CSV table of C-alpha atoms in Angstrom, one decimal:
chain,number,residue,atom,x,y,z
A,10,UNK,CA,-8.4,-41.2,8.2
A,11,UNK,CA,-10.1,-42.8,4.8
A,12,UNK,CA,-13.7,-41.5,6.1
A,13,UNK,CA,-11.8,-38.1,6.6
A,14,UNK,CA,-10.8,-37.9,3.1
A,15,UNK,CA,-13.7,-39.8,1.2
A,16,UNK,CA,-15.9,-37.1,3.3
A,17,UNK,CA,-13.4,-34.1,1.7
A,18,UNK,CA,-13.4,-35.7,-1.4
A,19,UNK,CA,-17.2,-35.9,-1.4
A,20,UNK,CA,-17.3,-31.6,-0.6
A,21,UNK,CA,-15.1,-31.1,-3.2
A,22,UNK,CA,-16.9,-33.0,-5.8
A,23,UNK,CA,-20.3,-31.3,-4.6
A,24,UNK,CA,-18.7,-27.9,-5.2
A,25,UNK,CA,-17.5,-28.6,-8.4
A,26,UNK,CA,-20.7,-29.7,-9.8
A,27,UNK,CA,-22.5,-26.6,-8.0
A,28,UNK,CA,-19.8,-24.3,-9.7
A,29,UNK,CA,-20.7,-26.4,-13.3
A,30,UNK,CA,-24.2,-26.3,-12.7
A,31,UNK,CA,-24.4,-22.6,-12.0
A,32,UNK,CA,-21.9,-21.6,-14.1
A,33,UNK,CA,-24.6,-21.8,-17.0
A,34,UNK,CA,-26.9,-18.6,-14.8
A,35,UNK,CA,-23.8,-17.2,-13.9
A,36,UNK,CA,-22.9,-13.6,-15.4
A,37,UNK,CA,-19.4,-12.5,-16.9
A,38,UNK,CA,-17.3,-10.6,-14.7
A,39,UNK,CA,-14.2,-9.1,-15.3
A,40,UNK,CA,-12.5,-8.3,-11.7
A,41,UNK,CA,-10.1,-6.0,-11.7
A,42,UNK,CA,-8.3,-4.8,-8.4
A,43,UNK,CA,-4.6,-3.4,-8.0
A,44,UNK,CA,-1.4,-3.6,-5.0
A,45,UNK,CA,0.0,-0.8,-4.4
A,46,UNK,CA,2.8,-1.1,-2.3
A,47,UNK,CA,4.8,1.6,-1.0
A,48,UNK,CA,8.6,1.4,-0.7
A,49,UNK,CA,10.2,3.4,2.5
A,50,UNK,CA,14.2,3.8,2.4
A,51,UNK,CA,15.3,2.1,5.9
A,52,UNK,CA,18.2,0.4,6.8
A,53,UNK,CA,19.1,-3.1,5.7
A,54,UNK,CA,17.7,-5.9,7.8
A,55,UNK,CA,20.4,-7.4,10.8
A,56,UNK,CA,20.5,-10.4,8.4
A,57,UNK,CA,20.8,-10.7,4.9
A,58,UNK,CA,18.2,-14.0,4.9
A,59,UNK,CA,15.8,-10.8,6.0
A,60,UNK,CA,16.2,-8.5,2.9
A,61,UNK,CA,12.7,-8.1,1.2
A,62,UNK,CA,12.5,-9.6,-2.3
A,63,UNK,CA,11.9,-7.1,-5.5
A,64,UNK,CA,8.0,-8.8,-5.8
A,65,UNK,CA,7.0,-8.5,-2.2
A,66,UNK,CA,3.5,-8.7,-2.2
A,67,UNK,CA,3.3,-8.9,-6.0
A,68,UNK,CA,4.2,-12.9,-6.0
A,69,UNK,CA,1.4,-13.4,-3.5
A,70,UNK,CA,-1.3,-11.1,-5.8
A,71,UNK,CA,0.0,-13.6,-8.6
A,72,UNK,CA,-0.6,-16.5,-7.1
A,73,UNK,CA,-4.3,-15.5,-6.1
A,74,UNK,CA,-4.8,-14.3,-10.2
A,75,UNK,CA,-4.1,-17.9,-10.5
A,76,UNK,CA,-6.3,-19.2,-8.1
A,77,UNK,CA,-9.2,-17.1,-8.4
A,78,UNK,CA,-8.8,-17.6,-12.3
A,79,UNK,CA,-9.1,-21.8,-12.2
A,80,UNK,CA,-12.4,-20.8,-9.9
A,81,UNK,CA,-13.8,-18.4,-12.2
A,82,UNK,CA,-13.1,-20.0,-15.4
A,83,UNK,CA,-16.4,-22.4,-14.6
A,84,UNK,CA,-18.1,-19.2,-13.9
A,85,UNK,CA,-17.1,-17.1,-16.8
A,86,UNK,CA,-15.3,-14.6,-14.7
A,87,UNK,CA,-12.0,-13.4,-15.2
A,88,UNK,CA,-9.2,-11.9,-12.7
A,89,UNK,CA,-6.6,-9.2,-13.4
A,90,UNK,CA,-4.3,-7.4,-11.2
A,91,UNK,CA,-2.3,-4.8,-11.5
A,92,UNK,CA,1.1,-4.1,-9.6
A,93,UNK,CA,2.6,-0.8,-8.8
A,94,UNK,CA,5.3,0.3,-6.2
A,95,UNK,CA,5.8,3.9,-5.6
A,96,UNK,CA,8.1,6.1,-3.1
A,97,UNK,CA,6.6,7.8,-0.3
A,98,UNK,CA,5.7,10.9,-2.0
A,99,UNK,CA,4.7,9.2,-5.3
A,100,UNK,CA,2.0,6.7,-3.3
A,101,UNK,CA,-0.9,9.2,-3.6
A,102,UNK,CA,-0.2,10.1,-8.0
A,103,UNK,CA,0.2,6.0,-8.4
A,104,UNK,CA,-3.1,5.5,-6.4
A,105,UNK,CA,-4.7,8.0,-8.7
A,106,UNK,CA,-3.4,6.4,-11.8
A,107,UNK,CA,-5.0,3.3,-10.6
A,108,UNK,CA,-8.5,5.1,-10.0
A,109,UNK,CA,-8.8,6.6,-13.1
A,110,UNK,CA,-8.2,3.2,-14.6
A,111,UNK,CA,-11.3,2.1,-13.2
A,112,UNK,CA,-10.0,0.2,-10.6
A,113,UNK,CA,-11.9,0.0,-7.4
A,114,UNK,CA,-10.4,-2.8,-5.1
A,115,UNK,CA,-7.3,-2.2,-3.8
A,116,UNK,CA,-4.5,-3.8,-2.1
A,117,UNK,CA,-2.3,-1.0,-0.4
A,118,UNK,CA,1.0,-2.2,1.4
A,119,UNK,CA,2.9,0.6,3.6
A,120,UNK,CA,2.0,2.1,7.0
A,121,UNK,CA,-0.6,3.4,8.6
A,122,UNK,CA,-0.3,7.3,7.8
A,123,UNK,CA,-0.4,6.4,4.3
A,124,UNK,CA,-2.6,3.7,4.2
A,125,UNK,CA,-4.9,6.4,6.2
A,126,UNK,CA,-4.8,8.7,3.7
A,127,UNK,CA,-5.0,6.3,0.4
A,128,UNK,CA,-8.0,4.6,1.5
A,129,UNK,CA,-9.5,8.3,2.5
A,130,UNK,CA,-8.7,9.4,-1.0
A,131,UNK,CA,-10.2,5.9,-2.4
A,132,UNK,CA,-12.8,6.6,-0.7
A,133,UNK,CA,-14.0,9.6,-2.7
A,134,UNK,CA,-14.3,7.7,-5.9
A,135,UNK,CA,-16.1,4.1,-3.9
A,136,UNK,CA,-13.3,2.0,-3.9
A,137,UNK,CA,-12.8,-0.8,-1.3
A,138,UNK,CA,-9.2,-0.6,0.3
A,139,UNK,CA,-7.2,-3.3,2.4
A,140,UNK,CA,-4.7,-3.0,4.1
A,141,UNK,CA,-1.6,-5.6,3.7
A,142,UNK,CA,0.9,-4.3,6.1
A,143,UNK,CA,0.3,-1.7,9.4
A,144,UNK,CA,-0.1,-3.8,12.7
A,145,UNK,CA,-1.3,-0.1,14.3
A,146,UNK,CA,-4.5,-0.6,16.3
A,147,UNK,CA,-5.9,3.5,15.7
A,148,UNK,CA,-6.5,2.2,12.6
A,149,UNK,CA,-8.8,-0.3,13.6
A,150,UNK,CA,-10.0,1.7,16.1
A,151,UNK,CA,-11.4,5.5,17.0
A,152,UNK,CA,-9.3,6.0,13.3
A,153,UNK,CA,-10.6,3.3,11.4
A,154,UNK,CA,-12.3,3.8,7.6
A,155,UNK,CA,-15.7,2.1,6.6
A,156,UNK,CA,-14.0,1.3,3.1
A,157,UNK,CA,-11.0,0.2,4.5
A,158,UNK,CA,-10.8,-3.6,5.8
A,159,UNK,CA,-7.4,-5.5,7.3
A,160,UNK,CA,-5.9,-8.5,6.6
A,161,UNK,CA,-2.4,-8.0,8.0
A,162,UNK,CA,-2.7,-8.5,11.9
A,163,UNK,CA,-2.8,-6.2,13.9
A,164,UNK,CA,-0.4,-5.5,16.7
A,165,UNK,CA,-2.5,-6.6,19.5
A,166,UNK,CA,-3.4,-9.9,18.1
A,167,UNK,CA,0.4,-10.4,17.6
A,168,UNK,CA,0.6,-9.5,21.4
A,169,UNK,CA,-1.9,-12.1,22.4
A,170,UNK,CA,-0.8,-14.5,20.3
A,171,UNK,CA,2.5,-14.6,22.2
A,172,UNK,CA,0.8,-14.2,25.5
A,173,UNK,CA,-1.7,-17.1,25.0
A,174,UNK,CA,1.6,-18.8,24.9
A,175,UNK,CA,3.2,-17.8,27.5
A,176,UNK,CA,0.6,-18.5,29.7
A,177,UNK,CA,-0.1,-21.7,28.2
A,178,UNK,CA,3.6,-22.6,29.4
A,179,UNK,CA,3.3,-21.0,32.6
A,180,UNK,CA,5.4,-18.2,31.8
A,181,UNK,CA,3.6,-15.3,33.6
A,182,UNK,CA,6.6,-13.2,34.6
A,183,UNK,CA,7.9,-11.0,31.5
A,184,UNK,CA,10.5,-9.0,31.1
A,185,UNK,CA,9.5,-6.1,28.3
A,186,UNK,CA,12.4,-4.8,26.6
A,187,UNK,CA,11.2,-2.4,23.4
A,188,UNK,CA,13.0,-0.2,21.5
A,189,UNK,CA,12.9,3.7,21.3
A,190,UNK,CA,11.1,4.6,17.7
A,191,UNK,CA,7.7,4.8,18.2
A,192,UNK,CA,6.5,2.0,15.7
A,193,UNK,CA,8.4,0.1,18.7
A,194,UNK,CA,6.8,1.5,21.5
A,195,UNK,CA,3.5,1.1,19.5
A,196,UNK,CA,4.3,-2.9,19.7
A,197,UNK,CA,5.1,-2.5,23.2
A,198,UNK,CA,2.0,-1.0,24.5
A,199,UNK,CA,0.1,-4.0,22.8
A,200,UNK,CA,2.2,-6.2,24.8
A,201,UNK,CA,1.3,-4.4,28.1
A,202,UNK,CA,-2.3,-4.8,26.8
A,203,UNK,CA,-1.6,-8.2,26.4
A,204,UNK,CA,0.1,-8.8,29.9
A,205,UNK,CA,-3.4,-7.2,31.6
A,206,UNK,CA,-5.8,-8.9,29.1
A,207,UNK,CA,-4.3,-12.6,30.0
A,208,UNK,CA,-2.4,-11.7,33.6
A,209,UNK,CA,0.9,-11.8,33.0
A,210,UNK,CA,3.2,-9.7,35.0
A,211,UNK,CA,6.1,-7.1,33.5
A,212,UNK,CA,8.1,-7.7,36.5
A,213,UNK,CA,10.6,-4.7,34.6
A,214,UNK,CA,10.9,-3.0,31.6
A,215,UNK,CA,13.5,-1.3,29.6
A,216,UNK,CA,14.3,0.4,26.3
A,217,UNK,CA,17.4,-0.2,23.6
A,218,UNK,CA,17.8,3.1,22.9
A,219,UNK,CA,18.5,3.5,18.7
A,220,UNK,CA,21.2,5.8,18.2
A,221,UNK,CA,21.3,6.1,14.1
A,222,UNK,CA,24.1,3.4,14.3
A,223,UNK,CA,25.5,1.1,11.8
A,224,UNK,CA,23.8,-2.7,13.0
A,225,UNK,CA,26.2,-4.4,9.8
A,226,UNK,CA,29.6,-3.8,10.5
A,227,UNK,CA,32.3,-6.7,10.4
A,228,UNK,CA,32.7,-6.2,14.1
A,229,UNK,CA,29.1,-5.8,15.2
A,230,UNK,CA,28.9,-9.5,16.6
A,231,UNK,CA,31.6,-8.9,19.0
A,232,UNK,CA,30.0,-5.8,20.4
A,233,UNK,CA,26.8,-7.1,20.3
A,234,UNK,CA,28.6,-10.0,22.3
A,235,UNK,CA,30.1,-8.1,25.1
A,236,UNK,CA,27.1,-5.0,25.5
A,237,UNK,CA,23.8,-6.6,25.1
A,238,UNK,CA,24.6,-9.4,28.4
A,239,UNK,CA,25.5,-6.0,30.7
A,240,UNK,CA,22.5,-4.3,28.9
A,241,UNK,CA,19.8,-7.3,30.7
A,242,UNK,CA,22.4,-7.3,34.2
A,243,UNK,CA,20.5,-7.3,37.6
A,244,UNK,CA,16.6,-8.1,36.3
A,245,UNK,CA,14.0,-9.2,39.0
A,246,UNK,CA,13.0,-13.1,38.5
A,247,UNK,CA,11.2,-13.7,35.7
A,248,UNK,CA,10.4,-16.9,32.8
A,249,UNK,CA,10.6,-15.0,29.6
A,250,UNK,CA,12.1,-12.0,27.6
A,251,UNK,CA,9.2,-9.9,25.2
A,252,UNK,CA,11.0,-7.9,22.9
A,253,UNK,CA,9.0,-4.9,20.7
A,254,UNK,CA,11.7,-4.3,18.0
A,255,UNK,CA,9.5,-3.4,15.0
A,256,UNK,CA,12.3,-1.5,13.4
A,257,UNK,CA,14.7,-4.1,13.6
A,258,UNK,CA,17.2,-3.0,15.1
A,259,UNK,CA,18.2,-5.2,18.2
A,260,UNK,CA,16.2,-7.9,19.3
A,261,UNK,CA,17.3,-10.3,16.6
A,262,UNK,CA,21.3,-10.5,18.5
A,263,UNK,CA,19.6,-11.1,22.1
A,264,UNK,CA,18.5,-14.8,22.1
A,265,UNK,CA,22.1,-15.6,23.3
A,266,UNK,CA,23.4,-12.6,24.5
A,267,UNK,CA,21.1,-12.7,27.8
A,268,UNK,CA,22.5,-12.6,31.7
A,269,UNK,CA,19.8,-15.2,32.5
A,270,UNK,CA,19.4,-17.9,29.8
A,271,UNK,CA,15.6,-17.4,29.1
A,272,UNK,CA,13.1,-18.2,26.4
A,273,UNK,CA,12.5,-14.9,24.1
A,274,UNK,CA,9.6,-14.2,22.5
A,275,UNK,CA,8.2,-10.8,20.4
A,276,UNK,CA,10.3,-9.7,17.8
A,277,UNK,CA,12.6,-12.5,17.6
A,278,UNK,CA,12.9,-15.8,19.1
A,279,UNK,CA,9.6,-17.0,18.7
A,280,UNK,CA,7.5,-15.0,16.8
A,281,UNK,CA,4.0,-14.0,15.6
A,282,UNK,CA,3.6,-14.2,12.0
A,283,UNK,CA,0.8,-15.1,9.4
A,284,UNK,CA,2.8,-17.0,7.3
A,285,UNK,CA,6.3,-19.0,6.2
A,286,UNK,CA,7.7,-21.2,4.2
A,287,UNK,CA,8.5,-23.9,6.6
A,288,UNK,CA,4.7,-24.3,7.4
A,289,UNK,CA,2.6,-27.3,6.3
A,290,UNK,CA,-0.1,-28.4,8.6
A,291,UNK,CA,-3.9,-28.0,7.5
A,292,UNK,CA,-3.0,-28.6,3.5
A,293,UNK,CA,-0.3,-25.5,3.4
A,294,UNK,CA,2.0,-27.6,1.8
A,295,UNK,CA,-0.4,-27.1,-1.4
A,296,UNK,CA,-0.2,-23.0,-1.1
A,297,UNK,CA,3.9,-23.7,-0.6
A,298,UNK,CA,5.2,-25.5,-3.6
A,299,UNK,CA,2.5,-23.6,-5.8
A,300,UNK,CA,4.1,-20.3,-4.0
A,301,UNK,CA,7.5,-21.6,-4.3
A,302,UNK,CA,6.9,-22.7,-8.5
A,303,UNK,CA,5.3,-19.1,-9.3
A,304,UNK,CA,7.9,-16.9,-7.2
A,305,UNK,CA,11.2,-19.2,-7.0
A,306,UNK,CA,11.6,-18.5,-3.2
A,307,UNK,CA,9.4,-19.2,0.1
A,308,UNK,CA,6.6,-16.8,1.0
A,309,UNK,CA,6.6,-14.2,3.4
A,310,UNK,CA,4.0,-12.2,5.3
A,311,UNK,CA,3.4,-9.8,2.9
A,312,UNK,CA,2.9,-12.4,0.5
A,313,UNK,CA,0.4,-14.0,2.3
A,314,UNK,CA,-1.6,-11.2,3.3
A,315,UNK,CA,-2.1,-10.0,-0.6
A,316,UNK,CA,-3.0,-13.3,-1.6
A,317,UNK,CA,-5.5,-13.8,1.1
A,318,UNK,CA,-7.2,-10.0,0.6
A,319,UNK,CA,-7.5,-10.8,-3.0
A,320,UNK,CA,-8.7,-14.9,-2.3
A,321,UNK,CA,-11.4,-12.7,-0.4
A,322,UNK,CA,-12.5,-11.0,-3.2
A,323,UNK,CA,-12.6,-13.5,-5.5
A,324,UNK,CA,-14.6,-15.4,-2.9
A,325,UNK,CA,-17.0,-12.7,-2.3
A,326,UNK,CA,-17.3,-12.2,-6.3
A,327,UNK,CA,-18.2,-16.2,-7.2
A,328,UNK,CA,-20.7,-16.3,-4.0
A,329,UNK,CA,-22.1,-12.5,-4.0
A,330,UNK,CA,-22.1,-12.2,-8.0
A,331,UNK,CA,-20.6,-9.2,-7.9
A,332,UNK,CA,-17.6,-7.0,-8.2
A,333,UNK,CA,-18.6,-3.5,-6.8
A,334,UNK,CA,-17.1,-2.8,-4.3
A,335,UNK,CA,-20.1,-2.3,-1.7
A,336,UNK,CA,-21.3,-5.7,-2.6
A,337,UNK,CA,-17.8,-7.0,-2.1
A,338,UNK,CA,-17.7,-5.2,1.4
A,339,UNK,CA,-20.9,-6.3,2.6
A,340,UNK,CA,-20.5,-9.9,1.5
A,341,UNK,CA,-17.2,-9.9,3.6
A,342,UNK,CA,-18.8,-8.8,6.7
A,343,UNK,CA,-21.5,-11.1,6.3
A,344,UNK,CA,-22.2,-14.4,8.4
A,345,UNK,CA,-22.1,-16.2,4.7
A,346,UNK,CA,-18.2,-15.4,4.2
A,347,UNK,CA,-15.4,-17.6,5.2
A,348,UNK,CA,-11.9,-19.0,3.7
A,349,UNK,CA,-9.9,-21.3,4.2
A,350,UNK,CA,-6.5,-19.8,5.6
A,351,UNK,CA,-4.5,-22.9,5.7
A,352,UNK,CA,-3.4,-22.4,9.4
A,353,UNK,CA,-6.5,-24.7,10.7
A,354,UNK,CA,-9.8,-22.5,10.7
A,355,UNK,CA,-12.0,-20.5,7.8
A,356,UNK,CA,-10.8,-16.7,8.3
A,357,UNK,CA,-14.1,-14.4,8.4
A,358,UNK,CA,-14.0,-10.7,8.7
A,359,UNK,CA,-15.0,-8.4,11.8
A,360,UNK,CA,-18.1,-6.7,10.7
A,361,UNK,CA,-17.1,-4.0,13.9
A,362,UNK,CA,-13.5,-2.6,12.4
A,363,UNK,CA,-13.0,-4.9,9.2
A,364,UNK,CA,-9.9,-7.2,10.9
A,365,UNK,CA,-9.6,-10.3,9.8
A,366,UNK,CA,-9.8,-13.2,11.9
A,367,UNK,CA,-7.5,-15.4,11.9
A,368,UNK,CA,-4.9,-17.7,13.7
A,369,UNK,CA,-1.6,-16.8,14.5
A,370,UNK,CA,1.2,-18.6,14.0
A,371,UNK,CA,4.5,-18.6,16.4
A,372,UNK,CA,7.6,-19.5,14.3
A,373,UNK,CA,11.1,-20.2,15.5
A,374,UNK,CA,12.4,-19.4,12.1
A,375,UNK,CA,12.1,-22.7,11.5
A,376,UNK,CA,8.8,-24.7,12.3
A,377,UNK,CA,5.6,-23.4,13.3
A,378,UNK,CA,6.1,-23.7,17.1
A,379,UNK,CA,2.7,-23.3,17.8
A,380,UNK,CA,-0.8,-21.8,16.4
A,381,UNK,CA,-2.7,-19.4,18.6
A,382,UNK,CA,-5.3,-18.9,20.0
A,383,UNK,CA,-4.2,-21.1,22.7
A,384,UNK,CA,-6.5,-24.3,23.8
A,385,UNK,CA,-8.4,-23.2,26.7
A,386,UNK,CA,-8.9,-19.2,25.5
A,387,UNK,CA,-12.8,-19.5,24.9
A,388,UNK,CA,-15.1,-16.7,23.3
A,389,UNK,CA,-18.9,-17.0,23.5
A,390,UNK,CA,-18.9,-16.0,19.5
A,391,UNK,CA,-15.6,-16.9,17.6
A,392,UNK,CA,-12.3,-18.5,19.7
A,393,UNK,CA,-10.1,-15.7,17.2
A,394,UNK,CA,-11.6,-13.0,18.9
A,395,UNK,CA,-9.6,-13.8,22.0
A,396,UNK,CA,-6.7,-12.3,19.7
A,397,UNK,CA,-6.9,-8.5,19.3
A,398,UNK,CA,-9.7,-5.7,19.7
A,399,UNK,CA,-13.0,-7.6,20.6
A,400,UNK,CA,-15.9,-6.0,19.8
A,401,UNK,CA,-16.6,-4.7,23.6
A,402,UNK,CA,-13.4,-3.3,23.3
A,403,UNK,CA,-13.6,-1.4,19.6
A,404,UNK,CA,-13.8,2.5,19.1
A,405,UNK,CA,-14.5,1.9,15.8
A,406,UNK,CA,-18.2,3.3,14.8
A,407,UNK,CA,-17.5,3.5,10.9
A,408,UNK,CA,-19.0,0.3,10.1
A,409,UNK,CA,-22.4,0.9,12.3
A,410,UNK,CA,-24.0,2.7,10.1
């Protein structure tokens, strides 16, 4: 343990004195980049522990100013960004707002249509766009934008995150239940990807149909309490329940309102996320308590996923000496870039469809249960391509040219 940290000690001290030493060469750079994050009217979260915070996203953008600043200070480069949130129909006038203030790296939070079109119209004036939020594989796929890279995950390395898992355990035989928006049935054919990729067997499917209802009410627990257990009556043997509720509207009340007591896994139970507050393995605890000082609460996905895009550039900035957005880009998808993620391996970026490797962690709302990819899911290149579109697999041709 003392060789381990004399040896990190030792890095740490040698890239200090590189970042002194070439601080004096160095050029002044003033980075400037921008969130956008747009805000959908949708129901209130099951719980009230799940409603989003007013700086979601913006504490995490924060908290990488301040880390990208203490870098660049030896370098003479300074970091600014700017936060905006905007409506649906006001996204596209707030991203103009921020390109004709000369910013050309941007953070966009919302879903895919929108991030689709955004990064098409930042497109037109160079800027580099990445996207903080939409799980939806088109996007990284036959859709997918050369200026546009990810660092939310994406649905199907969610899926396999959970299925490395499950077969890990020995719990091959899944029961699928999804439910009926198609942001849910998006999740849900990622999970039947997932089933085929890593053979697992949906022994039976079936769909929670959303009917517009109230899901807070003061008696909502006692329906939920005698319908969801007739709901899951008479399903074949299996080892687990999968559930694709991306729109929150069930999945959360099924844990112990099944027929047959069974692990649950998906959208609640144990579930794929990129980051929580609970988690402190690989020197997390560090990113926590300097989260937790700046924000005054524990971080959340979208959190994490701004800090890390904007960690990236400041990264790519200090190594590349640059902060156009081109020699951002390219820097990124080069063999030269990596970061530490705090979840126990450098992330690097997928120079096929601009995803972000990284590991995924499964979370009982609690602990970090587990950290996929899975011991024993081996890839000739990179062991977090086992999780998500691998390049064999990709549609994507934007990034071949």
């Amino acid at each position: 343990m003392l060789n381990r940290f004399a040896t990190l000690f030792a890095a740490a001290l040698l890239c200090a004195v590189t970042l002194f030493f070439t601080a004096g060469t160095a050029a002044a750079i003033d980075v400037r980049a921008a969130v956008l994050r747009v805000d959908y009217q949708v129901q209130r979260p099951i719980s009230r522990f799940d409603e989003a915070p007013e700086d979601l996203g913006f504490a995490g953008a924060a908290l990488a100013d301040q880390d990208n600043n203490s870098t660049g200070s030896f370098m003479g480069h300074t970091y600014e960004t700017i936060q905006k949130s905007a409506a649906p129909d006001a996204a596209d006038a707030a991203l103009d707002e921020i390109l004709a203030d000369g910013i050309r790296l941007i953070v966009i939070h919302a879903r895919e249509e929108d991030v689709l079109r955004l990064a098409d119209r930042a497109a037109e004036e160079g800027a580099l766009v990445f996207n903080a939020r939409a799980g939806d594989m088109a996007m990284r796929n036959e859709d997918c934008r050369a200026n546009l890279l990810h660092t939310a995950t994406s649905y199907a390395q969610q899926a396999d995150a959970i299925a490395q898992f499950a077969i890990w355990k020995k719990w091959p035989r899944w029961v699928l239940i999804s439910g009926s928006n198609p942001a849910d049935m998006a999740l849900a054919d990622a999970y039947r990807r997932a089933a085929t990729k890593f053979g697992a067997q949906i022994v039976e499917e079936r769909t929670f149909e959303d009917t517009g209802g109230a899901r807070r009410t003061d008696s909502g627990h006692v329906l939920v309490q005698r319908q969801l257990p007739t709901f899951m009556q008479d399903l074949p043997e299996h080892d687990v329940v999968i559930t694709a509720d991306e729109t929150d509207y069930f999945a959360a009340y099924l844990t112990y309102h099944l027929w047959d007591p069974r692990p649950v896994m998906g959208s609640s139970g144990l579930r794929p996320v990129q980051m929580h507050g609970g988690h402190e393995a690989y020197g997390a605890t560090q990113l926590q308590t300097r989260f937790e000082k700046l924000a005054g609460r524990y971080i959340k996905d979208a959190d994490y996923n701004v800090w890390i895009a904007l960690r990236a550039v400041g990264e790519a900035v200090t190594r590349a000496q640059t902060a156009e957005p081109d020699g951002v880009k390219d820097y990124l998808l080069s063999d030269q870039f990596e970061l530490a993620g705090f979840k126990g391996q450098e992330v690097t970026f997928r120079d096929w469809n601009g995803q972000m490797r990284q590991q995924v962690m499964l979370y009982d709302d609690r602990v970090t249960v587990s950290v996929s990819p899975q011991e024993g899911f081996l890839h000739q290149n990179a062991v977090q391509d086992t999780l998500g579109l691998d390049r064999p697999e990709s549609a994507c041709t934007a990034f071949s040219n």
